[in-house]
Amino acid sequence: QVHLVESGGGSVQAGGSLRLSCAASGYTYSIYCMGWFRQAPGKEREGVAGIYTDDGSTYYADSVKGRFTISQDRAKNTLYLEMNRLEPEDTAMYYCAARGGQYGLALSPDDYDYWGQGTQVTVSS
């Protein structure tokens, strides 16, 4: 089992920045891929950014490319999401996720096994 706890959400004005953190515990050695997802009211959960833990390769949704950066600190078992130039459309609950399997898409929620409880991000215009 892997336990994930997100932090760092909050309310900002458009153009501002936030940094989300996700602390992983448990069988962290088994994690092959981690990702950030978000879900706005009335919308499906969508992939924002993903990272493969071994080689650090990253993937981003088109809507956040150039604004968001996913990174990891393997020594601290912590995943980050640096969010810059935030827009009102970025308002959502943000979730950290992890999977142990090699196969699957980095930005597909269905391909992840473990989820955090989420942290709210609200961007006002």
PDB file of C-alpha atoms in Angstrom:
ATOM      1  CA  GLN A   1       0.000   0.000   0.000  1.00  0.00           C
ATOM      2  CA  VAL A   2       1.023   3.574  -0.699  1.00  0.00           C
ATOM      3  CA  HIS A   3      -0.369   6.504   1.246  1.00  0.00           C
ATOM      4  CA  LEU A   4      -0.429   9.967  -0.340  1.00  0.00           C
ATOM      5  CA  VAL A   5      -1.048  13.315   1.342  1.00  0.00           C
ATOM      6  CA  GLU A   6      -1.308  16.554  -0.643  1.00  0.00           C
ATOM      7  CA  SER A   7      -0.725  20.065   0.657  1.00  0.00           C
ATOM      8  CA  GLY A   8      -0.194  23.569  -0.661  1.00  0.00           C
ATOM      9  CA  GLY A   9      -3.554  24.430  -2.172  1.00  0.00           C
ATOM     10  CA  GLY A  10      -5.200  27.779  -1.624  1.00  0.00           C
ATOM     11  CA  SER A  11      -6.742  30.840  -3.221  1.00  0.00           C
ATOM     12  CA  VAL A  12      -4.819  33.134  -5.535  1.00  0.00           C
ATOM     13  CA  GLN A  13      -5.547  35.770  -8.116  1.00  0.00           C
ATOM     14  CA  ALA A  14      -5.094  35.125 -11.805  1.00  0.00           C
ATOM     15  CA  GLY A  15      -1.449  35.320 -12.760  1.00  0.00           C
ATOM     16  CA  GLY A  16      -0.316  34.103  -9.370  1.00  0.00           C
ATOM     17  CA  SER A  17       1.561  30.973  -8.374  1.00  0.00           C
ATOM     18  CA  LEU A  18       1.145  28.020  -6.049  1.00  0.00           C
ATOM     19  CA  ARG A  19       3.259  24.995  -5.226  1.00  0.00           C
ATOM     20  CA  LEU A  20       1.575  21.721  -4.377  1.00  0.00           C
ATOM     21  CA  SER A  21       3.322  18.952  -2.487  1.00  0.00           C
ATOM     22  CA  CYS A  22       2.474  15.275  -2.150  1.00  0.00           C
ATOM     23  CA  ALA A  23       4.131  13.207   0.555  1.00  0.00           C
ATOM     24  CA  ALA A  24       4.219   9.469  -0.109  1.00  0.00           C
ATOM     25  CA  SER A  25       4.591   6.769   2.517  1.00  0.00           C
ATOM     26  CA  GLY A  26       4.292   3.011   2.703  1.00  0.00           C
ATOM     27  CA  TYR A  27       5.652   0.853  -0.113  1.00  0.00           C
ATOM     28  CA  THR A  28       7.125   3.801  -1.974  1.00  0.00           C
ATOM     29  CA  TYR A  29       9.822   1.612  -3.560  1.00  0.00           C
ATOM     30  CA  SER A  30       7.061   0.075  -5.646  1.00  0.00           C
ATOM     31  CA  ILE A  31       6.018   3.351  -7.278  1.00  0.00           C
ATOM     32  CA  TYR A  32       6.722   3.463 -11.008  1.00  0.00           C
ATOM     33  CA  CYS A  33       4.820   6.590 -11.981  1.00  0.00           C
ATOM     34  CA  MET A  34       3.238   9.526 -10.185  1.00  0.00           C
ATOM     35  CA  GLY A  35       0.908  12.209 -11.380  1.00  0.00           C
ATOM     36  CA  TRP A  36      -1.196  15.237 -10.599  1.00  0.00           C
ATOM     37  CA  PHE A  37      -4.837  15.276 -11.571  1.00  0.00           C
ATOM     38  CA  ARG A  38      -7.621  17.784 -11.100  1.00  0.00           C
ATOM     39  CA  GLN A  39     -11.370  17.780 -11.038  1.00  0.00           C
ATOM     40  CA  ALA A  40     -13.605  20.815 -11.293  1.00  0.00           C
ATOM     41  CA  PRO A  41     -17.295  20.689 -10.263  1.00  0.00           C
ATOM     42  CA  GLY A  42     -19.361  18.950 -12.901  1.00  0.00           C
ATOM     43  CA  LYS A  43     -16.315  17.837 -14.873  1.00  0.00           C
ATOM     44  CA  GLU A  44     -14.390  14.611 -15.165  1.00  0.00           C
ATOM     45  CA  ARG A  45     -11.067  14.136 -13.468  1.00  0.00           C
ATOM     46  CA  GLU A  46      -8.253  15.024 -15.856  1.00  0.00           C
ATOM     47  CA  GLY A  47      -4.527  14.449 -15.924  1.00  0.00           C
ATOM     48  CA  VAL A  48      -2.393  17.542 -15.421  1.00  0.00           C
ATOM     49  CA  ALA A  49       1.167  16.218 -15.200  1.00  0.00           C
ATOM     50  CA  GLY A  50       2.936  12.904 -14.751  1.00  0.00           C
ATOM     51  CA  ILE A  51       6.449  11.738 -13.983  1.00  0.00           C
ATOM     52  CA  TYR A  52       8.153   8.371 -14.245  1.00  0.00           C
ATOM     53  CA  THR A  53      10.119   7.955 -11.039  1.00  0.00           C
ATOM     54  CA  ASP A  54      13.082   6.027 -12.474  1.00  0.00           C
ATOM     55  CA  ASP A  55      14.183   8.288 -15.296  1.00  0.00           C
ATOM     56  CA  GLY A  56      12.294  11.462 -14.385  1.00  0.00           C
ATOM     57  CA  SER A  57      10.568  11.792 -17.735  1.00  0.00           C
ATOM     58  CA  THR A  58       7.602  14.123 -17.542  1.00  0.00           C
ATOM     59  CA  TYR A  59       4.317  14.603 -19.339  1.00  0.00           C
ATOM     60  CA  TYR A  60       1.895  17.518 -19.311  1.00  0.00           C
ATOM     61  CA  ALA A  61      -1.598  18.292 -20.443  1.00  0.00           C
ATOM     62  CA  ASP A  62      -1.608  20.844 -23.251  1.00  0.00           C
ATOM     63  CA  SER A  63      -3.558  23.273 -21.090  1.00  0.00           C
ATOM     64  CA  VAL A  64      -0.723  23.582 -18.560  1.00  0.00           C
ATOM     65  CA  LYS A  65       2.410  23.217 -20.682  1.00  0.00           C
ATOM     66  CA  GLY A  66       4.804  26.048 -20.042  1.00  0.00           C
ATOM     67  CA  ARG A  67       2.999  27.065 -16.838  1.00  0.00           C
ATOM     68  CA  PHE A  68       3.169  23.985 -14.588  1.00  0.00           C
ATOM     69  CA  THR A  69       6.216  21.928 -13.626  1.00  0.00           C
ATOM     70  CA  ILE A  70       6.135  18.496 -11.992  1.00  0.00           C
ATOM     71  CA  SER A  71       9.153  17.340 -10.026  1.00  0.00           C
ATOM     72  CA  GLN A  72      10.135  14.797  -7.405  1.00  0.00           C
ATOM     73  CA  ASP A  73      12.469  14.545  -4.444  1.00  0.00           C
ATOM     74  CA  ARG A  74      13.061  10.834  -4.161  1.00  0.00           C
ATOM     75  CA  ALA A  75      15.020  11.176  -0.924  1.00  0.00           C
ATOM     76  CA  LYS A  76      11.976  12.791   0.699  1.00  0.00           C
ATOM     77  CA  ASN A  77       9.405  10.663  -1.163  1.00  0.00           C
ATOM     78  CA  THR A  78       7.720  13.876  -2.182  1.00  0.00           C
ATOM     79  CA  LEU A  79       6.121  14.977  -5.431  1.00  0.00           C
ATOM     80  CA  TYR A  80       5.671  18.631  -6.361  1.00  0.00           C
ATOM     81  CA  LEU A  81       3.637  20.664  -8.789  1.00  0.00           C
ATOM     82  CA  GLU A  82       4.806  24.215  -9.382  1.00  0.00           C
ATOM     83  CA  MET A  83       1.956  26.204 -10.894  1.00  0.00           C
ATOM     84  CA  ASN A  84       2.648  29.601 -12.439  1.00  0.00           C
ATOM     85  CA  ARG A  85       0.534  32.097 -14.367  1.00  0.00           C
ATOM     86  CA  LEU A  86      -2.576  30.545 -12.883  1.00  0.00           C
ATOM     87  CA  GLU A  87      -5.878  31.106 -14.642  1.00  0.00           C
ATOM     88  CA  PRO A  88      -9.456  30.902 -13.336  1.00  0.00           C
ATOM     89  CA  GLU A  89      -9.838  27.773 -15.477  1.00  0.00           C
ATOM     90  CA  ASP A  90      -7.253  26.076 -13.250  1.00  0.00           C
ATOM     91  CA  THR A  91      -9.700  26.162 -10.333  1.00  0.00           C
ATOM     92  CA  ALA A  92     -10.277  22.577  -9.194  1.00  0.00           C
ATOM     93  CA  MET A  93      -9.541  19.987  -6.566  1.00  0.00           C
ATOM     94  CA  TYR A  94      -6.034  18.703  -7.241  1.00  0.00           C
ATOM     95  CA  TYR A  95      -5.114  15.101  -6.518  1.00  0.00           C
ATOM     96  CA  CYS A  96      -1.820  13.294  -6.306  1.00  0.00           C
ATOM     97  CA  ALA A  97      -1.731   9.712  -7.580  1.00  0.00           C
ATOM     98  CA  ALA A  98       0.729   6.858  -7.898  1.00  0.00           C
ATOM     99  CA  ARG A  99       0.925   3.478  -9.534  1.00  0.00           C
ATOM    100  CA  GLY A 100       3.268   0.559  -9.305  1.00  0.00           C
ATOM    101  CA  GLY A 101       2.616  -0.921 -12.731  1.00  0.00           C
ATOM    102  CA  GLN A 102       4.839  -0.282 -15.712  1.00  0.00           C
ATOM    103  CA  TYR A 103       2.015  -0.134 -18.217  1.00  0.00           C
ATOM    104  CA  GLY A 104      -0.429   2.698 -18.577  1.00  0.00           C
ATOM    105  CA  LEU A 105      -0.599   6.309 -19.577  1.00  0.00           C
ATOM    106  CA  ALA A 106       0.977   8.993 -17.427  1.00  0.00           C
ATOM    107  CA  LEU A 107      -2.106  11.216 -17.624  1.00  0.00           C
ATOM    108  CA  SER A 108      -4.869   8.627 -17.466  1.00  0.00           C
ATOM    109  CA  PRO A 109      -6.674   8.496 -14.105  1.00  0.00           C
ATOM    110  CA  ASP A 110      -7.791   4.921 -14.797  1.00  0.00           C
ATOM    111  CA  ASP A 111      -4.160   3.760 -14.847  1.00  0.00           C
ATOM    112  CA  TYR A 112      -3.398   4.808 -11.260  1.00  0.00           C
ATOM    113  CA  ASP A 113      -3.775   2.709  -8.129  1.00  0.00           C
ATOM    114  CA  TYR A 114      -3.318   5.095  -5.205  1.00  0.00           C
ATOM    115  CA  TRP A 115      -4.846   8.513  -4.596  1.00  0.00           C
ATOM    116  CA  GLY A 116      -4.525  11.297  -2.070  1.00  0.00           C
ATOM    117  CA  GLN A 117      -7.456  13.129  -0.530  1.00  0.00           C
ATOM    118  CA  GLY A 118      -7.001  16.226  -2.680  1.00  0.00           C
ATOM    119  CA  THR A 119      -6.212  19.885  -2.122  1.00  0.00           C
ATOM    120  CA  GLN A 120      -8.338  22.764  -3.395  1.00  0.00           C
ATOM    121  CA  VAL A 121      -6.944  25.379  -5.760  1.00  0.00           C
ATOM    122  CA  THR A 122      -9.075  28.452  -6.435  1.00  0.00           C
ATOM    123  CA  VAL A 123      -8.016  31.127  -8.908  1.00  0.00           C
ATOM    124  CA  SER A 124      -9.983  34.355  -9.018  1.00  0.00           C
ATOM    125  CA  SER A 125     -10.060  36.776 -11.935  1.00  0.00           C
TER     126      SER A 125
END
